[in-house]
């Protein structure tokens, strides 16, 4: 979604509370279980697992939680079997939305998500209705008060990044999913402090939303992300900075 870093900052404010942290740890745990089940429990040979571990560390998830989730994924510890799903639909103002989900009960999950959409002016669509509007990219955020855009751009492009741009007080680095870890590792090896890093979905084109619809969309996204089964939410909305701030402070 447009304003990815602003939304990430809002989420970080909200996850400062213990209940929100617990919810985030649960979501990350599911991600670890799924990628460990697919590619094994060794982060040196499973790049997707290493990316999720980096994300877990950025949220200060305890090491024991990470290791336990890996063992559940590899079958060393028994646990719930999760299924990966993608839901697509529309939010207020007709914006496109796509959700990544991990659930142990597909029927329950889709029913609950449909209710959240309906309550806040959206609706679920058919598979493939909006997925083509999004692409997965690696995203790395660096504090712009500590480095210049030119400084980071020179290093990041050399490491294989696709694009670098300054957005407010953050320098944003975009990579292909394949180059994400090599760019992230390269930045850290050069002593660059990373604020946030993840592989996420980004809209190829955006729709400008007026204030009322934008606030409703942010409420919708917030409720969806609060659902235990929803791993990530992306939209193609273009939202003014002032609306993000109003929502963050509400």
CSV table of C-alpha atoms in Angstrom, one decimal:
chain,number,residue,atom,x,y,z
A,1,UNK,CA,0.0,0.0,0.0
A,2,UNK,CA,1.1,3.6,-0.5
A,3,UNK,CA,2.5,4.9,2.8
A,4,UNK,CA,3.9,1.5,3.8
A,5,UNK,CA,6.4,3.0,6.2
A,6,UNK,CA,3.7,5.3,7.8
A,7,UNK,CA,1.5,2.2,8.4
A,8,UNK,CA,4.5,0.3,9.8
A,9,UNK,CA,5.1,3.1,12.3
A,10,UNK,CA,1.5,3.0,13.3
A,11,UNK,CA,1.7,-0.7,13.9
A,12,UNK,CA,4.8,-0.3,16.0
A,13,UNK,CA,3.0,2.2,18.2
A,14,UNK,CA,0.2,-0.2,18.7
A,15,UNK,CA,2.4,-3.2,19.3
A,16,UNK,CA,4.0,-1.4,22.2
A,17,UNK,CA,1.2,-2.8,24.3
A,18,UNK,CA,1.7,-6.3,25.7
A,19,UNK,CA,-1.6,-7.6,24.2
A,20,UNK,CA,-0.6,-6.4,20.8
A,21,UNK,CA,2.9,-7.9,21.1
A,22,UNK,CA,1.4,-11.2,22.0
A,23,UNK,CA,-0.7,-11.1,18.9
A,24,UNK,CA,2.3,-10.2,16.7
A,25,UNK,CA,4.4,-13.0,18.2
A,26,UNK,CA,1.6,-15.4,17.4
A,27,UNK,CA,1.5,-14.3,13.8
A,28,UNK,CA,5.2,-14.4,13.4
A,29,UNK,CA,5.3,-17.9,15.0
A,30,UNK,CA,2.8,-19.1,12.3
A,31,UNK,CA,5.0,-17.7,9.6
A,32,UNK,CA,8.1,-19.5,11.0
A,33,UNK,CA,6.1,-22.8,11.3
A,34,UNK,CA,5.0,-22.5,7.7
A,35,UNK,CA,8.4,-21.7,6.1
A,36,UNK,CA,10.2,-24.2,8.3
A,37,UNK,CA,7.7,-26.9,7.2
A,38,UNK,CA,8.4,-26.0,3.5
A,39,UNK,CA,12.1,-25.5,3.5
A,40,UNK,CA,13.5,-27.0,6.7
A,41,UNK,CA,14.6,-25.5,10.0
A,42,UNK,CA,18.1,-24.3,9.0
A,43,UNK,CA,18.1,-20.6,8.3
A,44,UNK,CA,21.4,-20.9,6.5
A,45,UNK,CA,19.8,-23.0,3.8
A,46,UNK,CA,16.2,-21.7,4.1
A,47,UNK,CA,16.3,-18.0,3.0
A,48,UNK,CA,12.6,-17.5,3.7
A,49,UNK,CA,13.1,-18.7,7.3
A,50,UNK,CA,16.0,-16.4,7.8
A,51,UNK,CA,13.9,-13.5,6.6
A,52,UNK,CA,11.2,-14.3,9.1
A,53,UNK,CA,13.7,-14.7,11.9
A,54,UNK,CA,15.0,-11.2,11.1
A,55,UNK,CA,11.4,-9.9,11.4
A,56,UNK,CA,10.9,-11.7,14.7
A,57,UNK,CA,14.1,-10.1,16.1
A,58,UNK,CA,12.9,-6.7,15.0
A,59,UNK,CA,9.9,-7.1,17.2
A,60,UNK,CA,12.1,-8.5,20.1
A,61,UNK,CA,10.5,-11.9,19.9
A,62,UNK,CA,12.2,-14.1,22.5
A,63,UNK,CA,14.8,-16.6,21.1
A,64,UNK,CA,13.0,-19.5,22.8
A,65,UNK,CA,9.8,-18.7,20.9
A,66,UNK,CA,11.6,-18.6,17.6
A,67,UNK,CA,13.3,-21.9,18.2
A,68,UNK,CA,10.1,-23.6,19.4
A,69,UNK,CA,8.3,-22.4,16.3
A,70,UNK,CA,11.0,-23.8,14.0
A,71,UNK,CA,10.7,-27.2,15.7
A,72,UNK,CA,7.0,-27.2,15.3
A,73,UNK,CA,7.5,-26.5,11.6
A,74,UNK,CA,10.0,-29.3,11.2
A,75,UNK,CA,7.8,-31.7,13.2
A,76,UNK,CA,10.2,-32.0,16.2
A,77,UNK,CA,7.5,-30.7,18.4
A,78,UNK,CA,3.8,-31.5,17.8
A,79,UNK,CA,1.5,-28.6,17.1
A,80,UNK,CA,-1.5,-27.3,15.1
A,81,UNK,CA,-1.3,-27.7,11.3
A,82,UNK,CA,-1.8,-24.3,9.5
A,83,UNK,CA,-3.0,-23.8,5.9
A,84,UNK,CA,-1.8,-20.8,3.9
A,85,UNK,CA,-4.5,-18.9,2.0
A,86,UNK,CA,-4.8,-15.6,0.1
A,87,UNK,CA,-8.0,-13.6,0.2
A,88,UNK,CA,-8.8,-10.7,-2.2
A,89,UNK,CA,-11.4,-8.1,-2.1
A,90,UNK,CA,-12.3,-4.4,-2.0
A,91,UNK,CA,-12.4,-1.8,0.7
A,92,UNK,CA,-14.0,1.7,1.0
A,93,UNK,CA,-13.9,3.7,-2.2
A,94,UNK,CA,-13.3,0.5,-4.2
A,95,UNK,CA,-9.6,0.1,-3.3
A,96,UNK,CA,-8.1,-3.3,-3.9
A,97,UNK,CA,-7.1,-5.3,-0.9
A,98,UNK,CA,-5.2,-8.6,-0.6
A,99,UNK,CA,-4.7,-10.6,2.6
A,100,UNK,CA,-2.2,-13.4,3.4
A,101,UNK,CA,-3.7,-15.8,6.0
A,102,UNK,CA,-2.6,-18.8,8.0
A,103,UNK,CA,-5.4,-20.8,9.6
A,104,UNK,CA,-6.3,-24.2,11.1
A,105,UNK,CA,-10.0,-23.7,10.2
A,106,UNK,CA,-10.6,-22.2,6.8
A,107,UNK,CA,-14.4,-22.0,7.1
A,108,UNK,CA,-14.3,-20.1,10.4
A,109,UNK,CA,-11.6,-17.7,9.1
A,110,UNK,CA,-13.3,-16.7,5.9
A,111,UNK,CA,-16.6,-16.2,7.8
A,112,UNK,CA,-15.0,-13.9,10.3
A,113,UNK,CA,-13.0,-12.0,7.7
A,114,UNK,CA,-16.1,-11.5,5.6
A,115,UNK,CA,-17.9,-10.0,8.6
A,116,UNK,CA,-15.0,-7.5,9.2
A,117,UNK,CA,-15.1,-6.4,5.6
A,118,UNK,CA,-18.9,-6.0,5.6
A,119,UNK,CA,-18.9,-4.0,8.8
A,120,UNK,CA,-16.4,-1.4,7.4
A,121,UNK,CA,-17.6,-0.9,3.9
A,122,UNK,CA,-15.7,-3.6,2.0
A,123,UNK,CA,-16.3,-7.0,0.6
A,124,UNK,CA,-14.4,-10.1,-0.3
A,125,UNK,CA,-14.0,-10.9,-4.0
A,126,UNK,CA,-13.2,-13.9,-6.1
A,127,UNK,CA,-9.7,-15.4,-6.3
A,128,UNK,CA,-7.6,-13.4,-8.8
A,129,UNK,CA,-9.8,-10.3,-8.8
A,130,UNK,CA,-7.1,-7.9,-7.5
A,131,UNK,CA,-4.0,-10.1,-7.0
A,132,UNK,CA,-2.5,-8.9,-10.4
A,133,UNK,CA,-2.3,-5.4,-9.0
A,134,UNK,CA,0.3,-6.3,-6.4
A,135,UNK,CA,3.8,-7.6,-6.4
A,136,UNK,CA,6.0,-8.9,-3.6
A,137,UNK,CA,9.1,-6.9,-2.8
A,138,UNK,CA,11.8,-6.7,-0.1
A,139,UNK,CA,11.5,-3.6,2.0
A,140,UNK,CA,14.2,-2.1,4.2
A,141,UNK,CA,13.9,1.1,6.2
A,142,UNK,CA,16.8,3.2,7.4
A,143,UNK,CA,16.7,6.3,9.6
A,144,UNK,CA,17.3,9.3,7.4
A,145,UNK,CA,18.6,11.4,10.3
A,146,UNK,CA,21.7,9.1,10.4
A,147,UNK,CA,22.5,8.7,6.7
A,148,UNK,CA,22.0,10.6,3.5
A,149,UNK,CA,19.9,9.3,0.7
A,150,UNK,CA,22.9,9.3,-1.7
A,151,UNK,CA,25.0,7.4,0.8
A,152,UNK,CA,22.4,4.6,1.2
A,153,UNK,CA,21.6,4.6,-2.5
A,154,UNK,CA,25.2,4.0,-3.5
A,155,UNK,CA,25.6,1.1,-1.1
A,156,UNK,CA,22.2,-0.5,-1.7
A,157,UNK,CA,22.3,-0.4,-5.5
A,158,UNK,CA,25.8,-1.9,-5.4
A,159,UNK,CA,24.3,-4.7,-3.2
A,160,UNK,CA,21.5,-5.4,-5.7
A,161,UNK,CA,18.6,-3.2,-4.5
A,162,UNK,CA,16.1,-2.1,-7.2
A,163,UNK,CA,15.2,1.3,-5.8
A,164,UNK,CA,16.0,3.7,-3.0
A,165,UNK,CA,13.9,6.8,-2.0
A,166,UNK,CA,13.5,9.1,1.0
A,167,UNK,CA,10.1,9.3,2.5
A,168,UNK,CA,9.8,11.9,5.4
A,169,UNK,CA,12.4,10.8,8.0
A,170,UNK,CA,13.0,7.3,6.5
A,171,UNK,CA,15.1,6.1,3.6
A,172,UNK,CA,13.3,3.2,2.0
A,173,UNK,CA,15.1,0.5,0.1
A,174,UNK,CA,13.2,-1.9,-2.3
A,175,UNK,CA,14.6,-5.2,-3.6
A,176,UNK,CA,13.4,-8.3,-5.3
A,177,UNK,CA,12.4,-11.1,-2.9
A,178,UNK,CA,15.4,-13.0,-4.1
A,179,UNK,CA,17.9,-10.2,-3.3
A,180,UNK,CA,16.3,-9.1,0.0
A,181,UNK,CA,18.6,-11.0,2.3
A,182,UNK,CA,21.8,-10.3,0.5
A,183,UNK,CA,21.0,-6.5,0.5
A,184,UNK,CA,19.9,-6.7,4.2
A,185,UNK,CA,23.1,-8.6,5.2
A,186,UNK,CA,25.3,-6.3,3.1
A,187,UNK,CA,23.9,-3.2,4.8
A,188,UNK,CA,24.4,-4.6,8.3
A,189,UNK,CA,27.9,-5.7,7.3
A,190,UNK,CA,28.7,-2.1,6.5
A,191,UNK,CA,27.4,-0.9,9.9
A,192,UNK,CA,24.1,0.5,8.6
A,193,UNK,CA,21.3,0.4,11.3
A,194,UNK,CA,18.1,-1.0,9.9
A,195,UNK,CA,14.7,0.2,11.4
A,196,UNK,CA,12.4,-2.3,9.7
A,197,UNK,CA,12.7,-5.0,7.1
A,198,UNK,CA,10.3,-7.5,5.5
A,199,UNK,CA,9.1,-9.0,2.3
A,200,UNK,CA,5.6,-7.5,1.6
A,201,UNK,CA,3.1,-6.9,-1.1
A,202,UNK,CA,3.1,-3.5,-2.8
A,203,UNK,CA,0.5,-2.1,-5.2
A,204,UNK,CA,1.7,-1.2,-8.7
A,205,UNK,CA,-0.8,1.6,-9.0
A,206,UNK,CA,-2.7,3.5,-6.3
A,207,UNK,CA,-6.1,5.2,-5.8
A,208,UNK,CA,-6.4,8.5,-3.9
A,209,UNK,CA,-8.9,8.3,-1.1
A,210,UNK,CA,-10.8,11.2,0.5
A,211,UNK,CA,-10.4,11.6,4.3
A,212,UNK,CA,-13.6,9.8,5.5
A,213,UNK,CA,-13.0,6.7,3.3
A,214,UNK,CA,-9.3,6.7,4.1
A,215,UNK,CA,-10.0,6.6,7.9
A,216,UNK,CA,-12.6,3.8,7.4
A,217,UNK,CA,-10.0,1.9,5.4
A,218,UNK,CA,-7.4,2.3,8.1
A,219,UNK,CA,-9.9,1.0,10.6
A,220,UNK,CA,-10.6,-2.0,8.3
A,221,UNK,CA,-7.0,-2.8,7.9
A,222,UNK,CA,-6.4,-2.4,11.7
A,223,UNK,CA,-9.2,-4.9,12.5
A,224,UNK,CA,-8.1,-7.3,9.9
A,225,UNK,CA,-4.5,-7.3,11.2
A,226,UNK,CA,-5.8,-7.8,14.7
A,227,UNK,CA,-7.3,-11.1,13.6
A,228,UNK,CA,-5.1,-14.0,14.7
A,229,UNK,CA,-5.2,-15.7,11.3
A,230,UNK,CA,-4.3,-12.7,9.2
A,231,UNK,CA,-0.6,-12.5,8.5
A,232,UNK,CA,-0.6,-9.4,6.3
A,233,UNK,CA,-2.9,-6.9,4.6
A,234,UNK,CA,-2.1,-4.7,1.5
A,235,UNK,CA,-4.2,-2.2,-0.4
A,236,UNK,CA,-3.6,0.2,-3.3
A,237,UNK,CA,-4.9,3.2,-1.4
A,238,UNK,CA,-3.1,6.6,-1.6
A,239,UNK,CA,-3.7,8.3,1.8
A,240,UNK,CA,-2.6,11.7,2.9
A,241,UNK,CA,-0.1,12.0,5.8
A,242,UNK,CA,-2.5,13.9,7.9
A,243,UNK,CA,-5.0,11.0,7.8
A,244,UNK,CA,-2.4,8.5,9.0
A,245,UNK,CA,-1.5,10.9,11.8
A,246,UNK,CA,-5.1,11.4,12.8
A,247,UNK,CA,-5.7,7.6,12.8
A,248,UNK,CA,-2.5,6.9,14.7
A,249,UNK,CA,-3.5,9.3,17.5
A,250,UNK,CA,-7.1,8.2,17.7
